Amino acid sequence: MVSKDLLSECRSLRVWPAMLLLGVVVALMFAMQADLPPERLRQIVGGLLWLTIFFAGTLALDRSFAAEREDGCWEGLLGYPVSPTCVYLAKLTVNVVALAALECVLIPLFAILTDVPLVAHPAPIVTVAVLGNLGLAAVGTLLSAVANTGRQSSYLLPLLVLPMVIPLVLGAAEATRLAVEHDFGPDWWRWVQLLAGFAIVFITAGIVLFEFAVEE
Amino acid sequence: MLETTRSRWLHDCLGYAVAAVMVATAIAAIFLLAPTEETMGAAQRIVYIHVSVAWMGLAAFVGMAVTGGMYLFSRELAWDHWSRAALEIGWLCCSLTLATGSLWAHAAWNTWWTWDPRLTTAFVLWAMYSAALVLRSGVEDPHRRARLGAIVAIVGLLDVPLVIMATRWFRGIHPKSPHMEPAMRVVLVISIACFSVFFTMLLLLRRSQLRMAEMLEDLEESGN
């Protein structure tokens, strides 16, 4: 199912180009507005980066089930000879890959536009990005299945997901800020633990609740 | 049938009377019993209502998720009536928490809004309640609406401790353990108890309305 979704996206290029373009445009607009001294920029760049990832990433999260609905594949998807948990984990994996692709573009772009050394020490930023991706994709995949069963899916998903991921956006933004300032003390670890906890809680919740979300 | 209707009517009237007495008691205690605070003056009385509605907002969220979980377990719409009633009462309480919190902030700190952890948590809860209301408004099938509402309620409840942790790690200016005179503490307890009874009565009334609406729909369907 993961290879089917990735292959389908590679052939049709329906979602990822739009997601990347939206991310680049939002990043440019944020950078344009954030004309601040370097020390102030270091403090806010994490928040701007993660808000951009959220807004652009929501496109990919929404399309993970909307495309199945539109193309009449929903029944086929539910008819797969696998448990709903496998469908959830497959969709989650595809969304994590999509968010990782988005970050591969946005993190260097923010580093260039703001002159903040986001890629000087990649390991801590990659740790934050991986945990943030897992958390965002875990909540987003489950709620995308919920939102796509109603008649107002296109605007409902951000409305449902944004309040839920506030701890994740706060945690990722703070961990990114501390990583940029080379402060890897207890505060950084506390935020990383929050991100890991968020990912574990919501992947477990997704595994348990997904079958209720896709029931017909 | 007539006896049942009369008994229900009497039952509802008793409920309204209890709710009215409770609100009157809380207001009387707040304005007549509680001493005036030295620094903030009369504006400090907001805290008695603020704490009461904030507590009810959080309790309703727990109730909404628990009854939602019971619906998923049993598939009986009666549980969803509880869940939906809790959602609506919780939304009302959260809105009142934000309004009274904002009034307090203006009186205490000369600003209408601060990113204080508890106010931020109330705001996040309000946003979750609002999203759940929008979700429910877009689904017509009652069982599907109940199922999706239950999922969002459970996910939201799992998120609440993480929201509290994340917002608390930012430095806040909310009084952590405000100093209160014994008389003030008594009034606070009276206010919390009275408003809890009042909102519980509202919850029971709304749940009863939802149950009757469902019965009416069933009757209409069987008539057709």
CSV table of C-alpha atoms in Angstrom, one decimal:
chain,number,residue,atom,x,y,z
A,1,MET,CA,0.0,0.0,0.0
A,2,VAL,CA,2.9,2.3,0.8
A,3,SER,CA,4.5,1.7,-2.6
A,4,LYS,CA,1.1,2.0,-4.3
A,5,ASP,CA,0.6,5.5,-2.8
A,6,LEU,CA,4.2,6.6,-3.5
A,7,LEU,CA,4.1,5.3,-7.1
A,8,SER,CA,0.7,6.9,-7.7
A,9,GLU,CA,2.0,10.3,-6.5
A,10,CYS,CA,5.2,10.0,-8.6
A,11,ARG,CA,3.1,9.3,-11.7
A,12,SER,CA,0.4,11.9,-11.2
A,13,LEU,CA,2.3,14.5,-9.2
A,14,ARG,CA,-1.1,15.7,-7.8
A,15,VAL,CA,-0.2,16.7,-4.2
A,16,TRP,CA,3.5,17.0,-3.5
A,17,PRO,CA,4.3,19.8,-6.0
A,18,ALA,CA,1.4,21.8,-4.6
A,19,MET,CA,2.5,21.1,-1.0
A,20,LEU,CA,6.1,22.1,-1.7
A,21,LEU,CA,5.1,25.2,-3.6
A,22,LEU,CA,2.7,26.3,-0.7
A,23,GLY,CA,5.6,25.6,1.8
A,24,VAL,CA,8.0,27.8,-0.3
A,25,VAL,CA,5.5,30.6,-0.7
A,26,VAL,CA,4.6,30.7,3.0
A,27,ALA,CA,8.3,30.5,4.0
A,28,LEU,CA,9.1,33.5,1.7
A,29,MET,CA,6.2,35.5,3.2
A,30,PHE,CA,7.2,34.7,6.7
A,31,ALA,CA,10.9,35.6,6.0
A,32,MET,CA,9.8,38.8,4.3
A,33,GLN,CA,7.8,39.9,7.3
A,34,ALA,CA,10.4,38.7,9.9
A,35,ASP,CA,13.0,41.4,9.1
A,36,LEU,CA,14.5,41.4,12.6
A,37,PRO,CA,18.0,41.5,14.2
A,38,PRO,CA,19.8,38.0,14.0
A,39,GLU,CA,19.3,37.2,17.7
A,40,ARG,CA,15.5,37.8,17.5
A,41,LEU,CA,15.3,35.8,14.3
A,42,ARG,CA,17.0,32.8,16.1
A,43,GLN,CA,14.3,32.9,18.7
A,44,ILE,CA,11.4,32.9,16.3
A,45,VAL,CA,12.7,30.8,13.3
A,46,GLY,CA,11.6,27.5,14.9
A,47,GLY,CA,8.0,28.6,15.3
A,48,LEU,CA,7.9,30.0,11.7
A,49,LEU,CA,9.4,26.8,10.3
A,50,TRP,CA,7.0,24.5,12.1
A,51,LEU,CA,3.9,26.6,11.3
A,52,THR,CA,5.0,26.5,7.6
A,53,ILE,CA,5.4,22.7,7.8
A,54,PHE,CA,2.0,22.4,9.4
A,55,PHE,CA,0.2,24.5,6.8
A,56,ALA,CA,1.8,22.9,3.8
A,57,GLY,CA,1.8,19.4,5.3
A,58,THR,CA,-2.0,19.6,5.9
A,59,LEU,CA,-2.4,19.4,2.1
A,60,ALA,CA,-0.7,16.0,2.0
A,61,LEU,CA,-2.6,14.8,5.1
A,62,ASP,CA,-5.9,15.8,3.6
A,63,ARG,CA,-5.3,14.2,0.3
A,64,SER,CA,-4.3,10.8,1.8
A,65,PHE,CA,-8.0,9.9,2.1
A,66,ALA,CA,-9.7,12.5,-0.1
A,67,ALA,CA,-8.0,11.0,-3.2
A,68,GLU,CA,-9.3,7.6,-2.3
A,69,ARG,CA,-12.8,9.0,-2.0
A,70,GLU,CA,-12.7,10.9,-5.2
A,71,ASP,CA,-11.3,8.1,-7.3
A,72,GLY,CA,-13.8,5.5,-5.9
A,73,CYS,CA,-11.1,3.5,-4.3
A,74,TRP,CA,-12.5,3.7,-0.8
A,75,GLU,CA,-14.4,0.4,-0.9
A,76,GLY,CA,-11.3,-1.2,-2.5
A,77,LEU,CA,-9.1,0.2,0.3
A,78,LEU,CA,-11.4,-1.2,3.0
A,79,GLY,CA,-11.6,-4.5,1.1
A,80,TYR,CA,-7.9,-5.1,1.3
A,81,PRO,CA,-7.2,-8.4,3.0
A,82,VAL,CA,-5.4,-6.7,5.9
A,83,SER,CA,-6.6,-5.2,9.2
A,84,PRO,CA,-7.5,-1.5,9.4
A,85,THR,CA,-4.4,-1.0,11.5
A,86,CYS,CA,-2.2,-2.0,8.5
A,87,VAL,CA,-4.0,0.6,6.4
A,88,TYR,CA,-3.5,3.2,9.0
A,89,LEU,CA,0.2,2.4,9.4
A,90,ALA,CA,0.7,2.5,5.6
A,91,LYS,CA,-1.0,5.9,5.2
A,92,LEU,CA,1.0,7.1,8.2
A,93,THR,CA,4.3,6.0,6.5
A,94,VAL,CA,3.3,7.8,3.3
A,95,ASN,CA,2.5,11.0,5.2
A,96,VAL,CA,5.8,10.8,7.1
A,97,VAL,CA,7.7,10.5,3.8
A,98,ALA,CA,5.7,13.5,2.4
A,99,LEU,CA,6.5,15.6,5.5
A,100,ALA,CA,10.2,14.6,5.3
A,101,ALA,CA,10.3,15.7,1.6
A,102,LEU,CA,8.8,19.0,2.6
A,103,GLU,CA,11.3,19.5,5.4
A,104,CYS,CA,14.2,18.7,3.0
A,105,VAL,CA,13.2,21.8,1.1
A,106,LEU,CA,12.0,24.1,3.9
A,107,ILE,CA,14.8,23.7,6.4
A,108,PRO,CA,17.6,24.7,4.0
A,109,LEU,CA,15.3,27.4,2.6
A,110,PHE,CA,14.7,28.9,6.0
A,111,ALA,CA,18.4,28.7,6.7
A,112,ILE,CA,19.1,30.7,3.5
A,113,LEU,CA,16.3,33.2,3.9
A,114,THR,CA,16.9,34.0,7.5
A,115,ASP,CA,20.7,33.4,7.8
A,116,VAL,CA,20.0,31.3,10.9
A,117,PRO,CA,22.3,28.2,11.0
A,118,LEU,CA,19.6,25.6,10.9
A,119,VAL,CA,21.8,23.0,9.1
A,120,ALA,CA,25.1,23.6,10.9
A,121,HIS,CA,24.5,20.7,13.3
A,122,PRO,CA,22.1,18.4,11.5
A,123,ALA,CA,21.6,15.6,14.0
A,124,PRO,CA,19.5,17.6,16.6
A,125,ILE,CA,17.4,19.2,13.9
A,126,VAL,CA,16.9,15.8,12.2
A,127,THR,CA,15.8,14.3,15.6
A,128,VAL,CA,13.3,17.0,16.1
A,129,ALA,CA,12.0,16.7,12.5
A,130,VAL,CA,11.6,12.9,12.7
A,131,LEU,CA,9.7,13.1,16.0
A,132,GLY,CA,7.6,16.0,14.8
A,133,ASN,CA,6.8,14.2,11.6
A,134,LEU,CA,5.7,11.1,13.4
A,135,GLY,CA,3.4,13.1,15.8
A,136,LEU,CA,1.9,15.3,13.1
A,137,ALA,CA,1.3,12.4,10.7
A,138,ALA,CA,-0.2,10.2,13.5
A,139,VAL,CA,-2.8,12.8,14.4
A,140,GLY,CA,-3.3,14.0,10.8
A,141,THR,CA,-3.8,10.5,9.3
A,142,LEU,CA,-6.4,9.6,11.9
A,143,LEU,CA,-8.3,12.9,11.7
A,144,SER,CA,-8.0,12.9,7.9
A,145,ALA,CA,-10.0,9.7,7.8
A,146,VAL,CA,-12.5,11.3,10.2
A,147,ALA,CA,-12.8,14.5,8.2
A,148,ASN,CA,-13.2,12.8,4.9
A,149,THR,CA,-16.3,11.0,5.9
A,150,GLY,CA,-18.2,14.3,6.3
A,151,ARG,CA,-19.3,16.8,3.6
A,152,GLN,CA,-16.9,19.6,4.7
A,153,SER,CA,-13.5,17.7,4.5
A,154,SER,CA,-11.5,20.4,2.8
A,155,TYR,CA,-11.7,22.9,5.6
A,156,LEU,CA,-12.4,20.6,8.5
A,157,LEU,CA,-9.0,18.9,8.7
A,158,PRO,CA,-6.9,22.0,9.6
A,159,LEU,CA,-9.7,22.9,12.1
A,160,LEU,CA,-9.5,19.6,13.8
A,161,VAL,CA,-5.7,19.1,13.6
A,162,LEU,CA,-4.4,22.5,14.6
A,163,PRO,CA,-5.7,22.6,18.2
A,164,MET,CA,-4.6,19.0,18.7
A,165,VAL,CA,-1.0,19.6,17.5
A,166,ILE,CA,-0.4,22.8,19.5
A,167,PRO,CA,1.8,20.9,22.0
A,168,LEU,CA,3.7,19.4,19.1
A,169,VAL,CA,4.2,22.8,17.3
A,170,LEU,CA,5.3,24.4,20.6
A,171,GLY,CA,7.7,21.5,21.4
A,172,ALA,CA,9.2,21.4,17.9
A,173,ALA,CA,9.6,25.2,17.8
A,174,GLU,CA,11.3,25.4,21.2
A,175,ALA,CA,13.5,22.4,20.5
A,176,THR,CA,14.6,23.9,17.2
A,177,ARG,CA,15.3,27.3,18.8
A,178,LEU,CA,17.4,25.6,21.5
A,179,ALA,CA,19.3,23.5,18.9
A,180,VAL,CA,20.0,26.7,16.9
A,181,GLU,CA,21.4,28.3,20.1
A,182,HIS,CA,23.5,25.1,20.7
A,183,ASP,CA,21.7,24.6,24.0
A,184,PHE,CA,21.3,20.9,24.5
A,185,GLY,CA,20.7,21.0,28.2
A,186,PRO,CA,17.7,19.6,30.2
A,187,ASP,CA,15.3,22.0,28.5
A,188,TRP,CA,16.1,20.6,25.0
A,189,TRP,CA,15.7,17.1,26.3
A,190,ARG,CA,12.4,17.9,27.9
A,191,TRP,CA,10.9,19.2,24.6
A,192,VAL,CA,12.3,16.2,22.7
A,193,GLN,CA,10.7,13.9,25.3
A,194,LEU,CA,7.4,15.7,24.8
A,195,LEU,CA,7.7,15.2,21.1
A,196,ALA,CA,8.4,11.5,21.5
A,197,GLY,CA,5.6,11.1,24.0
A,198,PHE,CA,3.2,12.9,21.6
A,199,ALA,CA,4.2,10.5,18.8
A,200,ILE,CA,3.8,7.4,21.0
A,201,VAL,CA,0.4,8.5,22.4
A,202,PHE,CA,-1.1,9.3,19.0
A,203,ILE,CA,0.3,6.4,17.0
A,204,THR,CA,-1.2,4.1,19.7
A,205,ALA,CA,-4.5,6.1,19.5
A,206,GLY,CA,-4.5,5.9,15.7
A,207,ILE,CA,-4.0,2.1,15.8
A,208,VAL,CA,-6.9,1.6,18.2
A,209,LEU,CA,-9.3,4.2,16.8
A,210,PHE,CA,-8.7,4.0,13.0
A,211,GLU,CA,-11.1,1.0,12.5
A,212,PHE,CA,-13.9,3.1,14.0
A,213,ALA,CA,-13.0,6.0,11.7
A,214,VAL,CA,-13.3,4.0,8.5
A,215,GLU,CA,-16.4,2.0,9.3
A,216,GLU,CA,-19.1,2.3,6.7
B,1,MET,CA,-49.2,8.6,28.9
B,2,LEU,CA,-50.8,11.7,30.5
B,3,GLU,CA,-49.4,10.7,33.9
B,4,THR,CA,-45.9,10.3,32.4
B,5,THR,CA,-46.0,13.7,30.7
B,6,ARG,CA,-47.2,15.3,34.0
B,7,SER,CA,-44.5,13.6,36.0
B,8,ARG,CA,-41.9,14.7,33.5
B,9,TRP,CA,-43.2,18.2,33.6
B,10,LEU,CA,-43.0,18.3,37.4
B,11,HIS,CA,-39.6,16.8,37.2
B,12,ASP,CA,-38.4,19.5,34.8
B,13,CYS,CA,-40.0,22.2,36.9
B,14,LEU,CA,-38.2,20.9,40.0
B,15,GLY,CA,-34.9,20.9,38.0
B,16,TYR,CA,-35.4,24.5,36.9
B,17,ALA,CA,-36.2,25.6,40.5
B,18,VAL,CA,-33.1,23.9,41.8
B,19,ALA,CA,-30.9,25.5,39.1
B,20,ALA,CA,-32.4,29.0,39.8
B,21,VAL,CA,-31.8,28.6,43.5
B,22,MET,CA,-28.3,27.5,42.9
B,23,VAL,CA,-27.4,30.4,40.7
B,24,ALA,CA,-29.1,32.9,43.1
B,25,THR,CA,-27.1,31.3,46.0
B,26,ALA,CA,-23.8,31.6,44.1
B,27,ILE,CA,-24.5,35.2,43.1
B,28,ALA,CA,-25.6,36.2,46.7
B,29,ALA,CA,-22.4,34.5,48.1
B,30,ILE,CA,-20.2,36.3,45.6
B,31,PHE,CA,-21.6,39.8,46.2
B,32,LEU,CA,-22.7,39.6,49.8
B,33,LEU,CA,-20.6,37.1,51.6
B,34,ALA,CA,-17.2,37.4,49.9
B,35,PRO,CA,-15.0,40.2,51.3
B,36,THR,CA,-13.7,42.9,48.8
B,37,GLU,CA,-10.1,42.2,47.9
B,38,GLU,CA,-7.7,45.1,48.7
B,39,THR,CA,-5.7,45.5,45.5
B,40,MET,CA,-8.2,44.6,42.8
B,41,GLY,CA,-11.4,45.7,44.5
B,42,ALA,CA,-14.7,44.4,43.2
B,43,ALA,CA,-13.1,43.0,40.0
B,44,GLN,CA,-11.6,40.2,42.0
B,45,ARG,CA,-15.1,38.7,42.3
B,46,ILE,CA,-14.8,37.5,38.7
B,47,VAL,CA,-12.5,34.7,40.0
B,48,TYR,CA,-15.4,32.9,41.7
B,49,ILE,CA,-17.3,32.5,38.4
B,50,HIS,CA,-14.1,32.0,36.4
B,51,VAL,CA,-12.9,29.1,38.4
B,52,SER,CA,-16.3,27.5,38.5
B,53,VAL,CA,-16.9,27.6,34.7
B,54,ALA,CA,-13.3,26.5,34.0
B,55,TRP,CA,-13.8,23.4,36.2
B,56,MET,CA,-17.0,22.6,34.4
B,57,GLY,CA,-15.4,23.1,31.0
B,58,LEU,CA,-12.7,20.5,31.8
B,59,ALA,CA,-15.2,18.1,33.5
B,60,ALA,CA,-17.5,18.3,30.5
B,61,PHE,CA,-14.5,17.4,28.2
B,62,VAL,CA,-13.8,14.3,30.3
B,63,GLY,CA,-17.5,13.4,30.3
B,64,MET,CA,-17.7,13.9,26.5
B,65,ALA,CA,-14.8,11.5,25.9
B,66,VAL,CA,-15.9,8.9,28.4
B,67,THR,CA,-19.5,8.8,27.1
B,68,GLY,CA,-18.1,8.8,23.5
B,69,GLY,CA,-16.0,5.8,24.4
B,70,MET,CA,-19.1,4.1,25.9
B,71,TYR,CA,-20.9,4.7,22.6
B,72,LEU,CA,-18.0,3.1,20.6
B,73,PHE,CA,-18.2,0.1,23.0
B,74,SER,CA,-22.0,-0.3,23.1
B,75,ARG,CA,-23.2,1.4,19.9
B,76,GLU,CA,-26.2,2.8,21.8
B,77,LEU,CA,-27.2,6.3,20.8
B,78,ALA,CA,-28.2,7.1,24.3
B,79,TRP,CA,-24.5,7.5,25.1
B,80,ASP,CA,-24.0,9.9,22.2
B,81,HIS,CA,-26.8,12.1,23.7
B,82,TRP,CA,-24.7,12.4,26.8
B,83,SER,CA,-21.6,13.1,24.8
B,84,ARG,CA,-23.2,15.7,22.6
B,85,ALA,CA,-24.9,17.4,25.6
B,86,ALA,CA,-21.5,17.5,27.4
B,87,LEU,CA,-19.9,19.0,24.2
B,88,GLU,CA,-22.4,21.8,24.0
B,89,ILE,CA,-22.3,22.6,27.8
B,90,GLY,CA,-18.5,22.3,27.7
B,91,TRP,CA,-18.2,24.7,24.8
B,92,LEU,CA,-20.4,27.2,26.7
B,93,CYS,CA,-18.3,26.9,29.9
B,94,CYS,CA,-15.0,27.2,27.9
B,95,SER,CA,-16.3,30.4,26.2
B,96,LEU,CA,-17.3,31.8,29.6
B,97,THR,CA,-13.9,30.8,31.0
B,98,LEU,CA,-12.1,32.8,28.2
B,99,ALA,CA,-14.4,35.8,28.6
B,100,THR,CA,-14.0,35.9,32.4
B,101,GLY,CA,-10.3,35.2,32.1
B,102,SER,CA,-9.9,38.1,29.8
B,103,LEU,CA,-11.8,40.4,32.1
B,104,TRP,CA,-9.7,39.3,35.0
B,105,ALA,CA,-6.5,39.8,33.0
B,106,HIS,CA,-7.5,43.3,32.1
B,107,ALA,CA,-8.3,44.1,35.7
B,108,ALA,CA,-5.2,42.5,37.2
B,109,TRP,CA,-2.5,43.0,34.6
B,110,ASN,CA,-4.0,45.7,32.4
B,111,THR,CA,-4.1,43.5,29.3
B,112,TRP,CA,-7.0,41.7,27.7
B,113,TRP,CA,-5.0,38.6,26.9
B,114,THR,CA,-1.8,36.9,28.1
B,115,TRP,CA,-0.2,33.7,26.9
B,116,ASP,CA,-0.6,32.3,30.4
B,117,PRO,CA,-0.6,28.5,30.5
B,118,ARG,CA,-4.1,28.1,32.0
B,119,LEU,CA,-5.7,30.6,29.7
B,120,THR,CA,-3.9,29.1,26.7
B,121,THR,CA,-5.1,25.6,27.8
B,122,ALA,CA,-8.7,27.0,28.0
B,123,PHE,CA,-8.3,28.5,24.5
B,124,VAL,CA,-7.0,25.1,23.1
B,125,LEU,CA,-10.0,23.3,24.7
B,126,TRP,CA,-12.4,25.9,23.3
B,127,ALA,CA,-10.8,25.4,19.8
B,128,MET,CA,-11.2,21.6,20.2
B,129,TYR,CA,-14.8,21.9,21.3
B,130,SER,CA,-15.6,24.2,18.4
B,131,ALA,CA,-14.0,21.8,15.8
B,132,ALA,CA,-16.0,19.0,17.3
B,133,LEU,CA,-19.2,21.1,16.9
B,134,VAL,CA,-18.4,21.8,13.3
B,135,LEU,CA,-17.6,18.2,12.6
B,136,ARG,CA,-21.0,17.1,14.1
B,137,SER,CA,-22.9,19.7,12.1
B,138,GLY,CA,-21.7,18.2,8.8
B,139,VAL,CA,-22.7,14.6,9.4
B,140,GLU,CA,-26.4,13.6,9.0
B,141,ASP,CA,-26.4,9.9,9.9
B,142,PRO,CA,-26.7,9.7,13.7
B,143,HIS,CA,-24.5,6.7,14.2
B,144,ARG,CA,-21.7,8.0,11.9
B,145,ARG,CA,-22.0,11.4,13.8
B,146,ALA,CA,-21.7,9.6,17.1
B,147,ARG,CA,-18.7,7.5,16.0
B,148,LEU,CA,-16.8,10.4,14.6
B,149,GLY,CA,-17.7,12.7,17.5
B,150,ALA,CA,-16.4,10.0,19.9
B,151,ILE,CA,-13.1,9.6,18.1
B,152,VAL,CA,-12.4,13.4,18.2
B,153,ALA,CA,-13.4,13.5,21.9
B,154,ILE,CA,-11.1,10.7,22.8
B,155,VAL,CA,-8.2,12.1,20.8
B,156,GLY,CA,-8.8,15.5,22.4
B,157,LEU,CA,-8.8,14.1,25.9
B,158,LEU,CA,-5.5,12.3,25.3
B,159,ASP,CA,-4.1,15.7,24.1
B,160,VAL,CA,-5.2,17.7,27.2
B,161,PRO,CA,-2.3,16.6,29.5
B,162,LEU,CA,0.2,17.3,26.7
B,163,VAL,CA,-1.3,20.8,26.1
B,164,ILE,CA,-1.1,21.5,29.9
B,165,MET,CA,2.5,20.3,30.0
B,166,ALA,CA,3.6,22.3,26.9
B,167,THR,CA,1.9,25.5,27.9
B,168,ARG,CA,3.1,25.3,31.5
B,169,TRP,CA,6.7,25.0,30.4
B,170,PHE,CA,6.4,28.5,29.1
B,171,ARG,CA,6.7,31.1,31.8
B,172,GLY,CA,3.3,32.3,32.9
B,173,ILE,CA,1.9,35.1,35.1
B,174,HIS,CA,-1.2,33.3,36.3
B,175,PRO,CA,-1.3,33.2,40.1
B,176,LYS,CA,-0.1,29.6,41.0
B,177,SER,CA,-1.7,29.4,44.4
B,178,PRO,CA,-3.5,32.7,45.0
B,179,HIS,CA,-3.6,33.8,48.6
B,180,MET,CA,-7.2,33.8,49.8
B,181,GLU,CA,-8.8,34.6,53.1
B,182,PRO,CA,-10.9,31.8,54.6
B,183,ALA,CA,-14.2,33.6,53.8
B,184,MET,CA,-13.1,33.9,50.1
B,185,ARG,CA,-12.3,30.2,50.0
B,186,VAL,CA,-15.7,29.4,51.4
B,187,VAL,CA,-17.4,31.5,48.7
B,188,LEU,CA,-15.2,29.8,46.0
B,189,VAL,CA,-16.4,26.4,47.2
B,190,ILE,CA,-20.0,27.5,47.3
B,191,SER,CA,-19.7,29.0,43.8
B,192,ILE,CA,-18.1,25.9,42.3
B,193,ALA,CA,-20.8,23.7,43.9
B,194,CYS,CA,-23.7,25.9,42.8
B,195,PHE,CA,-22.5,26.4,39.3
B,196,SER,CA,-21.7,22.6,39.0
B,197,VAL,CA,-25.3,21.8,39.9
B,198,PHE,CA,-26.6,24.5,37.5
B,199,PHE,CA,-24.6,23.2,34.5
B,200,THR,CA,-25.4,19.6,35.4
B,201,MET,CA,-29.1,20.6,35.3
B,202,LEU,CA,-28.5,22.2,31.8
B,203,LEU,CA,-26.7,19.0,30.7
B,204,LEU,CA,-29.6,16.8,31.9
B,205,LEU,CA,-32.1,19.1,30.1
B,206,ARG,CA,-30.1,19.1,26.8
B,207,ARG,CA,-29.7,15.3,27.0
B,208,SER,CA,-33.4,14.9,27.5
B,209,GLN,CA,-34.1,17.2,24.5
B,210,LEU,CA,-31.8,15.1,22.3
B,211,ARG,CA,-33.5,11.9,23.4
B,212,MET,CA,-36.9,13.3,22.6
B,213,ALA,CA,-35.8,14.6,19.2
B,214,GLU,CA,-34.5,11.1,18.4
B,215,MET,CA,-37.8,9.5,19.5
B,216,LEU,CA,-39.7,12.0,17.3
B,217,GLU,CA,-37.6,11.1,14.3
B,218,ASP,CA,-38.2,7.4,14.9
B,219,LEU,CA,-41.9,8.1,15.1
B,220,GLU,CA,-41.9,10.1,11.9
B,221,GLU,CA,-39.9,7.3,10.1
B,222,SER,CA,-42.3,4.6,11.3
B,223,GLY,CA,-45.3,6.8,10.2
B,224,ASN,CA,-43.8,7.1,6.7
